[in-house]
Amino acid sequence: MKKKKSAVLLFLTFLASLSFAQAKKPIHHSTAVAASMARGKVVYTNICLACHMADGNGVPTMNPPIVNTDYVLGDKPRLIKIVLNGFKEDVQINGQTFSNNMSPHSDLTDRQIADVLTYVRKSFGNKAGGVMALEVKNVRALNNVK
Amino acid sequence: MKIKKLFVLLLPALAVFGLIVFNACKDANKPANSDNAGLTLEPGFSAVAVAEKLGSARHLVITPENDIYVHLANPVHGKGILVLHIDGDKTTLKTSFADYGGTGIAIKNGYLYASNNTEVFRYKLNAQEEVIDPDHPERIVKGLLSRRMHEPKAICLDNDGNIYVNIGAYSNICSDYDPNKTGCPILDSAAGIWQFKVDKPDQTYGDGVHYGWGLRNVVGLAWNQQDNQLFVMQHGRDALHDLFPNLYTVHQSAELPAECMFAIKKGDNAGWPYVYYDWMQQKNMLGPEYGGDGKKGADPKYINPVAAYPGHYAPDGLMFYTGSQFPEKYKNGAFIAFHGSWNRAPEPQAGYCVVFQPFKNGMPDGKWEVFAGNFPGSLAQTSPNAAEHRPCGLAQGPDGSLYVSDDQRGTIYKITYNK
């Protein structure tokens, strides 16, 4: 019994040292983005898809598309603020007006927001840079001061 | 012998010839427009597109002179109401007027009524039911709330000089306005049906009667002549699973709450945002925002629907059929135009059809059935973006044909019964 416990302990220490070693190694950039995208897709499916749809095209007159629009592809702090604060005004995209309110999602973690925005900025035909958790953290800090 | 041999040799050719003749007969039996304008219909019915590419064609009415008045959500060339004359299976644009878009349109006792998102107007008609002075309508209602959600003011009239106007809730479930759940404060001026006089100018909230309460949003409403009562179709709330993932599965959230048909008497309260109807349990439920758990029933002071339909189908048109062209079972029953869902994702979207609800003695009697389907064009296109057409308004022609408007591509369908 004791032997078994110490063996498990030893194995766990080994695992911990392994991950420590891994953390020290430089993570390949594309792998990190792919991981963020994968996590972001989960957030998107659970939180965003119901309104913005599986293809990101939204719903006519109600929920805006998140494809090929400056709101998504442009200024990152503005985009991060939309997730944190929601969106409660009419928005014109490609000549159409969309008017449904978006709820604030400040309950999501910095990393969840970074992940979902990285996913959105690189999916549905969008090709923009990813978002880092640190960027979300900075915007959130300023956002909270107001 | 020789003849017999020849016959045997010719047999395949004869068979092919026979098949061709047989098929030709079958084709001849079909109506000229055999594709029914892309719709699927009950046997015996056929459809043609009598107008196309009109714009965002919302509600419509048809005069005894075969003129269609159709209201566009967004004016085209500055005109929000089009007048089309029906000539068999075709229409011609007669005129257009009104510098505002909108949904509501109705005709009663020599007047055409039409609404935008904050006002209701009426236009006097001549003996041919043509608008006499399209540029100078009387404004009978003004100052209604329109706050970027559920803005259209759908209308209908009774037989006693009243007009009923929907004022939709500018919120899904009032959370923004009732954070502490002490009572939704927007119910005094929205989420209901208001009754106004047809002939008084510039009425507003204080002049009208708050007739029906706790109705989230109504686009399809109609006066039932059999029992002299208002019937409305409510668009039910969204996002049960998104807001309460521990209480509702993704599937329950797609199917619930029911889209409800209510028979409304003055003062009735349908219970939004406190209550929703579960068509699977056939029960009025306490909403999860106000202590419900998917099992607790609603306070019985809130009325029950008289019929219920699957979640998020978005009923945008309601019409009682009073014609005699269709078979007897349709007489005095209700047609409902379901615009089609967006809030059933990740499950497939649904609705996008015209439903028939049988009635008996002025009340729903029996199960609803899909009367006309395939408006989107295919199953794969059954979504708000990909759908080619979305049914919205319903009207009955003087010959008893059913007309359906589509606000996606601006088509008007005429559906007839071929005896």
Coordinates of C-alpha atoms in Angstrom, one line a residue:
Chain A
M1 CA 0.0 0.0 0.0
K2 CA 2.7 2.4 1.1
K3 CA 4.8 1.4 -1.9
K4 CA 2.0 2.1 -4.3
K5 CA 1.5 5.6 -2.8
S6 CA 5.1 6.5 -3.1
A7 CA 5.2 5.2 -6.6
V8 CA 2.3 7.4 -7.5
L9 CA 4.0 10.3 -5.8
L10 CA 7.2 9.7 -7.7
F11 CA 5.3 9.5 -11.0
L12 CA 3.5 12.8 -10.2
T13 CA 6.9 14.5 -9.4
F14 CA 8.2 13.2 -12.7
L15 CA 5.2 14.6 -14.5
A16 CA 5.6 18.0 -12.7
S17 CA 9.3 18.2 -13.6
L18 CA 8.4 17.3 -17.2
S19 CA 5.9 20.1 -17.5
F20 CA 8.3 22.5 -15.8
A21 CA 11.0 21.5 -18.4
Q22 CA 8.4 22.1 -21.1
A23 CA 7.4 25.5 -19.8
K24 CA 11.0 26.6 -20.0
K25 CA 11.3 25.5 -23.6
P26 CA 10.1 28.2 -26.1
I27 CA 6.6 27.1 -27.3
H28 CA 6.3 27.1 -31.0
H29 CA 4.1 30.1 -32.0
S30 CA 1.8 28.3 -34.4
T31 CA 1.1 25.6 -31.8
A32 CA 0.1 28.2 -29.2
V33 CA -2.2 29.8 -31.7
A34 CA -3.8 26.5 -32.6
A35 CA -4.3 25.7 -29.0
S36 CA -5.9 29.1 -28.4
M37 CA -8.1 28.6 -31.4
A38 CA -9.2 25.2 -30.2
R39 CA -10.1 26.7 -26.8
G40 CA -11.7 29.7 -28.4
K41 CA -13.9 27.5 -30.5
V42 CA -15.4 26.0 -27.4
V43 CA -16.1 29.5 -26.0
Y44 CA -17.6 30.5 -29.3
T45 CA -19.9 27.5 -29.4
N46 CA -21.1 27.9 -25.9
I47 CA -21.5 31.7 -25.7
C48 CA -21.5 33.3 -29.2
L49 CA -22.9 30.9 -31.7
A50 CA -26.5 31.2 -30.7
C51 CA -26.6 34.7 -32.0
H52 CA -23.7 35.1 -34.4
M53 CA -24.4 31.6 -36.0
A54 CA -22.1 28.7 -36.8
D55 CA -20.8 30.5 -39.9
G56 CA -20.3 33.9 -38.2
N57 CA -22.9 35.5 -40.5
G58 CA -25.3 36.5 -37.8
V59 CA -29.0 37.1 -38.4
P60 CA -30.4 39.8 -40.8
T61 CA -31.5 43.0 -39.1
M62 CA -30.8 41.5 -35.6
N63 CA -27.4 40.0 -34.9
P64 CA -24.5 41.5 -36.8
P65 CA -22.1 39.3 -38.8
I66 CA -18.6 38.9 -37.5
V67 CA -17.2 38.1 -40.9
N68 CA -15.3 40.7 -43.0
T69 CA -16.0 43.7 -40.7
D70 CA -13.7 46.3 -39.2
Y71 CA -15.3 45.7 -35.8
V72 CA -13.7 42.3 -35.7
L73 CA -10.6 42.7 -37.9
G74 CA -9.7 46.3 -36.8
D75 CA -8.7 47.8 -33.5
K76 CA -8.3 45.1 -30.8
P77 CA -9.0 47.2 -27.7
R78 CA -12.4 48.2 -29.3
L79 CA -13.2 44.6 -30.0
I80 CA -12.2 43.5 -26.5
K81 CA -14.4 46.2 -25.0
I82 CA -17.4 45.0 -27.0
V83 CA -17.0 41.6 -25.3
L84 CA -16.5 43.1 -21.9
N85 CA -19.2 45.7 -22.0
G86 CA -21.7 44.3 -24.5
F87 CA -23.1 46.3 -27.4
K88 CA -26.3 48.4 -27.1
E89 CA -26.6 50.5 -30.2
D90 CA -27.6 50.1 -33.8
V91 CA -24.6 49.1 -36.0
Q92 CA -24.3 49.4 -39.7
I93 CA -22.3 46.7 -41.5
N94 CA -22.1 46.4 -45.3
G95 CA -25.2 48.6 -45.6
Q96 CA -27.4 46.7 -43.2
T97 CA -28.5 47.8 -39.8
F98 CA -28.4 45.4 -36.9
S99 CA -30.2 46.2 -33.6
N100 CA -30.2 43.3 -31.1
N101 CA -28.4 44.1 -27.9
M102 CA -25.4 42.0 -26.9
S103 CA -25.0 41.3 -23.2
P104 CA -21.7 42.1 -21.5
H105 CA -19.4 39.0 -21.1
S106 CA -17.0 40.4 -18.4
D107 CA -17.5 37.2 -16.5
L108 CA -15.2 35.4 -19.0
T109 CA -11.5 35.2 -18.0
D110 CA -8.9 37.2 -19.8
R111 CA -7.7 34.0 -21.4
Q112 CA -11.2 32.9 -22.5
I113 CA -11.7 36.3 -24.2
A114 CA -8.3 36.2 -25.8
D115 CA -9.0 32.7 -27.1
V116 CA -12.5 33.4 -28.5
L117 CA -11.3 36.6 -30.2
T118 CA -8.3 34.8 -31.7
Y119 CA -10.7 32.1 -32.9
V120 CA -13.1 34.7 -34.4
R121 CA -10.3 36.8 -36.0
K122 CA -8.9 33.7 -37.8
S123 CA -12.1 31.9 -38.7
F124 CA -15.0 32.2 -41.2
G125 CA -12.6 33.6 -43.8
N126 CA -11.2 36.2 -41.4
K127 CA -7.4 36.6 -41.4
A128 CA -6.3 38.9 -38.6
G129 CA -3.8 38.6 -35.8
G130 CA -4.6 36.8 -32.5
V131 CA -5.4 38.3 -29.2
M132 CA -3.3 37.7 -26.1
A133 CA -4.6 37.4 -22.6
L134 CA -2.4 40.2 -21.5
E135 CA -4.0 42.5 -24.0
V136 CA -7.4 41.7 -22.5
K137 CA -6.1 42.2 -19.0
N138 CA -4.8 45.7 -19.9
V139 CA -8.1 46.7 -21.6
R140 CA -10.1 45.3 -18.7
A141 CA -8.0 47.3 -16.2
L142 CA -8.6 50.6 -18.0
N143 CA -12.2 49.6 -18.6
N144 CA -12.8 49.2 -14.9
V145 CA -11.3 52.6 -14.1
K146 CA -13.6 54.4 -16.5
Chain B
M1 CA -47.1 -16.4 -87.8
K2 CA -45.3 -13.6 -89.5
I3 CA -47.5 -11.0 -88.0
K4 CA -47.0 -12.5 -84.6
K5 CA -43.2 -12.3 -85.0
L6 CA -43.5 -8.7 -86.1
F7 CA -45.6 -8.0 -83.0
V8 CA -43.0 -9.5 -80.7
L9 CA -40.3 -7.5 -82.4
L10 CA -42.3 -4.3 -82.1
L11 CA -43.4 -5.0 -78.5
P12 CA -40.6 -3.0 -76.8
A13 CA -41.2 -0.1 -79.2
L14 CA -44.9 -0.2 -78.4
A15 CA -44.2 -0.3 -74.7
V16 CA -42.0 2.8 -74.9
F17 CA -44.6 4.6 -77.0
G18 CA -47.3 3.7 -74.5
L19 CA -45.2 5.0 -71.7
I20 CA -44.7 8.3 -73.5
V21 CA -48.4 8.7 -74.1
F22 CA -49.2 7.8 -70.5
N23 CA -46.7 10.3 -69.1
A24 CA -47.9 13.0 -71.5
C25 CA -51.4 12.5 -70.1
K26 CA -50.1 12.8 -66.5
D27 CA -48.3 16.0 -67.4
A28 CA -51.5 17.3 -69.0
N29 CA -53.3 16.8 -65.8
K30 CA -50.9 18.9 -63.9
P31 CA -51.6 22.7 -63.7
A32 CA -49.6 24.9 -66.0
N33 CA -47.3 26.0 -63.2
S34 CA -46.5 22.6 -61.8
D35 CA -43.6 23.6 -59.6
N36 CA -45.8 25.5 -57.2
A37 CA -43.3 28.4 -57.2
G38 CA -40.9 26.1 -55.2
L39 CA -43.4 25.5 -52.4
T40 CA -44.6 22.1 -51.0
L41 CA -48.3 22.0 -50.6
E42 CA -51.2 19.9 -49.4
P43 CA -52.6 17.7 -52.2
G44 CA -55.1 19.6 -54.4
F45 CA -53.5 23.0 -53.8
S46 CA -51.2 24.9 -56.2
A47 CA -49.1 28.0 -55.9
V48 CA -47.8 30.7 -58.2
A49 CA -45.6 33.7 -57.5
V50 CA -47.8 36.7 -58.5
A51 CA -45.1 39.2 -57.7
E52 CA -41.4 39.1 -57.0
K53 CA -38.5 41.3 -55.9
L54 CA -40.8 43.8 -54.2
G55 CA -38.5 44.4 -51.2
S56 CA -39.1 43.5 -47.6
A57 CA -42.8 42.6 -48.1
R58 CA -44.4 42.4 -44.6
H59 CA -48.2 42.4 -44.1
L60 CA -50.7 42.7 -46.9
V61 CA -54.5 43.1 -47.5
I62 CA -56.6 42.5 -50.6
T63 CA -59.7 44.5 -51.7
P64 CA -62.8 43.0 -53.4
E65 CA -61.5 44.8 -56.5
N66 CA -58.4 42.5 -56.5
D67 CA -55.9 45.2 -55.4
I68 CA -53.2 44.2 -53.0
Y69 CA -51.9 46.7 -50.5
V70 CA -48.5 45.5 -49.2
H71 CA -46.4 47.2 -46.6
L72 CA -42.6 47.1 -46.9
A73 CA -40.4 47.2 -43.8
N74 CA -38.0 49.5 -45.7
P75 CA -39.4 51.9 -48.4
V76 CA -38.3 51.3 -52.0
H77 CA -37.7 54.5 -54.0
G78 CA -39.2 56.3 -51.0
K79 CA -42.5 54.5 -50.9
G80 CA -43.5 52.1 -48.1
I81 CA -46.8 50.8 -49.4
L82 CA -47.2 49.2 -52.8
V83 CA -50.5 48.7 -54.6
L84 CA -50.6 45.8 -57.0
H85 CA -53.5 44.7 -59.2
I86 CA -54.2 41.0 -59.5
D87 CA -55.0 39.7 -62.9
G88 CA -55.2 35.9 -62.7
D89 CA -51.7 34.6 -61.9
K90 CA -50.0 37.9 -62.4
T91 CA -50.0 41.3 -60.8
T92 CA -49.1 44.8 -62.1
L93 CA -47.8 47.6 -59.9
K94 CA -50.6 50.2 -59.9
T95 CA -49.1 52.8 -57.6
S96 CA -47.1 53.3 -54.4
F97 CA -47.2 55.8 -51.6
A98 CA -46.4 56.4 -47.8
D99 CA -42.9 57.8 -47.0
Y100 CA -42.5 55.3 -44.1
G101 CA -41.7 51.6 -43.9
G102 CA -43.6 49.3 -41.5
T103 CA -45.4 46.0 -41.0
G104 CA -49.0 46.8 -40.0
I105 CA -51.7 47.2 -42.7
A106 CA -55.5 46.6 -42.5
I107 CA -58.7 47.6 -44.3
K108 CA -62.1 48.2 -42.6
N109 CA -65.3 50.2 -43.5
G110 CA -63.8 52.4 -46.2
Y111 CA -60.4 53.1 -44.7
L112 CA -56.9 51.7 -45.1
Y113 CA -54.9 51.6 -41.9
A114 CA -51.1 51.4 -41.8
S115 CA -48.4 51.7 -39.1
N116 CA -44.7 52.5 -38.8
N117 CA -42.7 51.8 -35.6
T118 CA -44.3 54.7 -33.6
E119 CA -47.5 55.8 -35.3
V120 CA -50.7 54.6 -37.0
F121 CA -52.3 56.3 -40.0
R122 CA -55.6 55.9 -41.9
Y123 CA -56.4 56.7 -45.5
K124 CA -60.0 57.2 -46.8
L125 CA -60.9 54.9 -49.7
N126 CA -63.2 55.5 -52.6
A127 CA -65.9 53.1 -53.8
Q128 CA -63.3 51.0 -55.6
E129 CA -61.3 50.8 -52.3
E130 CA -58.5 53.0 -53.7
V131 CA -56.8 55.6 -51.5
I132 CA -58.2 59.0 -52.3
D133 CA -55.4 61.2 -50.9
P134 CA -52.2 59.1 -50.4
D135 CA -50.1 62.1 -49.3
H136 CA -52.4 63.3 -46.5
P137 CA -53.4 60.4 -44.2
E138 CA -55.0 61.1 -40.7
R139 CA -52.6 60.2 -37.9
I140 CA -54.7 58.3 -35.4
V141 CA -52.0 57.1 -33.0
K142 CA -48.6 58.6 -32.2
G143 CA -45.7 58.4 -29.7
L144 CA -45.5 54.6 -29.3
L145 CA -42.3 53.2 -27.9
S146 CA -39.8 51.8 -30.3
R147 CA -36.4 50.9 -28.8
R148 CA -34.5 48.9 -31.3
M149 CA -36.1 45.5 -30.6
H150 CA -39.6 44.2 -31.6
E151 CA -40.4 47.6 -33.1
P152 CA -43.1 46.7 -35.7
K153 CA -46.6 47.8 -34.6
A154 CA -48.8 45.1 -36.1
I155 CA -52.5 46.0 -36.2
C156 CA -56.0 44.6 -36.5
L157 CA -59.5 45.9 -36.2
D158 CA -62.7 44.7 -34.5
N159 CA -66.3 45.4 -35.6
D160 CA -66.9 48.2 -33.0
G161 CA -64.6 51.0 -34.2
N162 CA -61.5 49.9 -32.4
I163 CA -57.9 49.2 -33.6
Y164 CA -55.5 46.9 -31.7
V165 CA -51.8 47.8 -31.8
N166 CA -49.0 45.6 -30.7
I167 CA -46.2 47.3 -28.7
G168 CA -43.4 44.7 -28.4
A169 CA -41.1 44.4 -25.4
Y170 CA -37.7 46.0 -26.1
S171 CA -36.0 43.2 -24.3
N172 CA -35.7 39.4 -24.4
I173 CA -36.7 38.8 -20.8
C174 CA -36.5 42.2 -19.1
S175 CA -33.2 41.3 -17.3
D176 CA -31.6 44.6 -18.2
Y177 CA -34.6 46.5 -16.6
D178 CA -35.3 44.3 -13.7
P179 CA -31.9 43.3 -12.3
N180 CA -33.2 42.7 -8.7
K181 CA -36.3 40.8 -9.9
T182 CA -38.6 43.1 -8.1
G183 CA -40.9 43.4 -11.1
C184 CA -40.4 44.3 -14.8
P185 CA -40.8 48.1 -15.1
I186 CA -41.4 48.2 -18.9
L187 CA -44.8 46.5 -18.7
D188 CA -46.8 49.7 -18.4
S189 CA -45.9 50.9 -21.9
A190 CA -44.7 47.9 -23.8
A191 CA -45.1 44.1 -24.1
G192 CA -48.8 44.3 -24.7
I193 CA -51.7 45.1 -27.0
W194 CA -53.3 48.6 -26.9
Q195 CA -56.8 49.4 -28.1
F196 CA -57.4 52.8 -29.7
K197 CA -60.4 54.4 -31.5
V198 CA -60.2 54.2 -35.3
D199 CA -61.5 57.8 -35.8
K200 CA -59.7 59.9 -33.1
P201 CA -56.6 61.8 -34.2
D202 CA -53.2 61.7 -32.5
Q203 CA -54.1 59.3 -29.7
T204 CA -51.3 58.0 -27.5
Y205 CA -50.9 55.9 -24.4
G206 CA -53.2 57.9 -22.1
D207 CA -56.0 57.8 -24.8
G208 CA -55.9 54.1 -25.4
V209 CA -56.9 51.0 -23.4
H210 CA -54.1 48.7 -22.3
Y211 CA -56.0 45.7 -23.6
G212 CA -53.6 42.7 -23.4
W213 CA -50.7 42.4 -20.9
G214 CA -47.5 40.5 -20.7
L215 CA -47.1 39.7 -24.4
R216 CA -43.4 39.7 -25.3
N217 CA -43.9 40.5 -29.0
V218 CA -46.8 40.0 -31.3
V219 CA -46.6 40.3 -35.1
G220 CA -49.5 38.1 -36.2
L221 CA -52.8 39.1 -34.8
A222 CA -56.4 38.8 -36.1
W223 CA -60.0 39.4 -35.0
N224 CA -62.0 36.2 -35.0
Q225 CA -65.5 36.9 -36.4
Q226 CA -67.0 33.7 -35.1
D227 CA -66.7 34.6 -31.4
N228 CA -65.8 38.3 -31.8
Q229 CA -62.5 38.0 -30.1
L230 CA -58.9 39.1 -30.5
F231 CA -56.3 36.3 -31.3
V232 CA -52.6 36.9 -31.1
M233 CA -49.4 34.9 -31.8
Q234 CA -46.6 35.6 -29.3
H235 CA -42.9 35.3 -30.1
G236 CA -41.6 33.5 -27.1
R237 CA -38.4 34.3 -25.2
D238 CA -34.9 33.3 -26.2
A239 CA -31.9 31.7 -24.6
L240 CA -33.1 29.4 -21.8
H241 CA -30.0 27.2 -22.1
D242 CA -27.6 30.1 -22.6
L243 CA -28.8 31.9 -19.5
F244 CA -29.6 28.8 -17.4
P245 CA -27.3 25.9 -18.6
N246 CA -28.0 24.0 -15.4
L247 CA -31.7 24.0 -15.9
Y248 CA -32.2 23.6 -19.7
T249 CA -30.3 21.4 -22.2
V250 CA -29.4 22.7 -25.7
H251 CA -32.3 20.7 -27.1
Q252 CA -34.8 22.0 -24.6
S253 CA -33.7 25.5 -25.3
A254 CA -34.3 24.9 -29.1
E255 CA -37.8 23.6 -28.5
L256 CA -38.8 25.9 -25.6
P257 CA -40.6 28.0 -24.9
A258 CA -43.6 27.4 -27.1
E259 CA -44.7 30.0 -29.6
C260 CA -48.2 30.6 -28.3
M261 CA -51.6 31.5 -29.7
F262 CA -53.7 33.4 -27.1
A263 CA -57.3 34.4 -27.2
I264 CA -57.3 37.8 -25.6
K265 CA -60.1 39.4 -23.6
K266 CA -59.7 42.9 -22.2
G267 CA -57.3 42.8 -19.2
D268 CA -55.8 39.4 -19.9
N269 CA -52.2 38.9 -18.8
A270 CA -50.1 36.3 -20.7
G271 CA -47.3 36.7 -18.1
W272 CA -44.1 37.8 -19.9
P273 CA -41.4 38.0 -18.5
Y274 CA -42.5 35.9 -15.5
V275 CA -44.0 33.0 -17.3
Y276 CA -43.4 30.8 -20.4
Y277 CA -45.3 27.9 -21.9
D278 CA -43.8 24.4 -22.2
W279 CA -45.6 22.7 -25.1
M280 CA -44.0 19.4 -24.3
Q281 CA -45.3 19.3 -20.7
Q282 CA -48.3 21.3 -21.8
K283 CA -47.9 23.6 -18.9
N284 CA -47.6 27.2 -18.1
M285 CA -44.2 27.5 -16.3
L286 CA -42.6 30.0 -13.9
G287 CA -39.7 31.6 -15.7
P288 CA -36.2 30.8 -14.4
E289 CA -35.4 34.5 -13.9
Y290 CA -38.2 34.6 -11.3
G291 CA -37.5 31.3 -9.4
G292 CA -38.6 28.7 -11.9
D293 CA -36.6 25.5 -12.5
G294 CA -38.2 24.0 -15.5
K295 CA -40.7 22.2 -13.3
K296 CA -42.5 24.8 -11.2
G297 CA -45.8 25.9 -12.7
A298 CA -46.9 29.5 -13.2
D299 CA -49.3 31.6 -11.1
P300 CA -52.7 30.7 -12.5
K301 CA -53.6 34.4 -12.8
Y302 CA -51.7 34.3 -16.1
I303 CA -53.7 33.0 -19.0
N304 CA -52.9 29.8 -20.8
P305 CA -52.4 29.7 -24.6
V306 CA -55.2 28.2 -26.7
A307 CA -52.7 26.5 -28.9
A308 CA -48.9 26.1 -28.8
Y309 CA -46.2 25.5 -31.4
P310 CA -42.4 24.6 -31.3
G311 CA -39.9 27.2 -30.0
H312 CA -38.6 30.1 -32.0
Y313 CA -40.6 29.5 -35.2
A314 CA -41.5 33.2 -35.1
P315 CA -45.2 33.6 -36.0
D316 CA -45.4 36.8 -38.1
G317 CA -48.8 36.3 -39.8
L318 CA -52.3 35.2 -38.5
M319 CA -55.4 35.0 -40.6
F320 CA -58.8 33.3 -40.2
Y321 CA -60.0 31.8 -43.4
T322 CA -63.5 32.7 -44.3
G323 CA -63.6 31.9 -48.0
S324 CA -65.4 29.0 -49.7
Q325 CA -62.7 28.1 -52.3
F326 CA -60.8 25.8 -49.9
P327 CA -62.3 22.5 -48.6
E328 CA -64.7 22.7 -45.7
K329 CA -62.2 21.9 -43.0
Y330 CA -60.4 25.2 -43.6
K331 CA -63.4 27.3 -43.1
N332 CA -63.0 29.6 -40.0
G333 CA -59.6 27.9 -39.2
A334 CA -56.4 29.8 -38.8
F335 CA -53.4 30.1 -41.1
I336 CA -50.2 31.1 -39.4
A337 CA -47.1 32.3 -41.2
F338 CA -44.0 31.2 -39.4
H339 CA -41.1 33.5 -40.4
G340 CA -38.6 30.9 -39.2
S341 CA -36.1 30.6 -36.3
W342 CA -32.6 31.9 -35.6
N343 CA -32.5 30.9 -31.9
R344 CA -32.4 27.1 -32.3
A345 CA -28.7 26.9 -32.9
P346 CA -26.6 24.7 -32.7
E347 CA -29.7 22.6 -33.6
P348 CA -31.0 23.1 -37.2
Q349 CA -33.2 26.1 -37.6
A350 CA -36.9 25.5 -38.3
G351 CA -40.3 27.1 -39.0
Y352 CA -40.2 28.9 -42.4
C353 CA -43.7 27.6 -43.3
V354 CA -47.4 28.4 -43.3
V355 CA -49.3 26.3 -40.8
F356 CA -53.0 25.5 -40.7
Q357 CA -54.7 25.3 -37.3
P358 CA -58.1 23.8 -37.3
F359 CA -60.8 25.7 -35.4
K360 CA -64.3 24.7 -34.1
N361 CA -66.7 27.3 -32.7
G362 CA -64.1 29.9 -32.5
M363 CA -61.4 27.9 -30.7
P364 CA -58.5 25.7 -31.9
D365 CA -59.6 22.2 -32.3
G366 CA -57.1 19.5 -33.3
K367 CA -53.5 19.4 -34.2
W368 CA -51.9 21.9 -36.5
E369 CA -50.3 20.9 -39.8
V370 CA -47.9 22.4 -42.2
F371 CA -49.9 23.8 -45.1
A372 CA -47.1 25.3 -47.2
G373 CA -43.4 24.5 -46.8
N374 CA -40.0 24.8 -48.5
F375 CA -39.9 28.6 -48.5
P376 CA -36.1 28.5 -47.9
G377 CA -35.6 26.5 -51.1
S378 CA -34.1 23.4 -49.5
L379 CA -33.5 21.9 -46.1
A380 CA -29.9 23.1 -46.2
Q381 CA -31.1 26.7 -46.7
T382 CA -33.3 26.6 -43.7
S383 CA -31.5 29.5 -41.8
P384 CA -32.1 33.2 -41.7
N385 CA -29.2 34.0 -44.0
A386 CA -29.5 31.2 -46.5
A387 CA -33.3 31.1 -46.9
E388 CA -34.5 32.2 -50.3
H389 CA -37.9 33.2 -48.9
R390 CA -39.4 33.7 -45.5
P391 CA -43.2 33.8 -45.0
C392 CA -44.5 36.9 -43.2
G393 CA -48.0 38.2 -44.1
L394 CA -51.2 36.4 -45.0
A395 CA -54.3 37.7 -46.9
Q396 CA -57.4 36.2 -48.5
G397 CA -58.3 37.2 -52.0
P398 CA -61.9 37.9 -53.1
D399 CA -62.0 34.4 -54.8
G400 CA -60.9 32.7 -51.6
S401 CA -57.3 32.2 -52.6
L402 CA -54.6 32.6 -49.9
Y403 CA -51.9 35.1 -50.5
V404 CA -48.5 34.8 -48.6
S405 CA -45.9 37.5 -48.6
D406 CA -42.1 36.9 -48.2
D407 CA -39.9 39.7 -46.8
Q408 CA -36.6 38.1 -47.7
R409 CA -36.9 38.5 -51.5
G410 CA -40.2 40.3 -51.8
T411 CA -42.3 37.5 -53.3
I412 CA -46.1 37.3 -53.1
Y413 CA -47.5 33.8 -53.5
K414 CA -51.1 33.0 -54.5
I415 CA -52.3 29.6 -53.3
T416 CA -55.4 28.1 -54.8
Y417 CA -57.4 24.9 -54.4
N418 CA -58.0 22.9 -57.6
K419 CA -61.2 20.9 -57.3

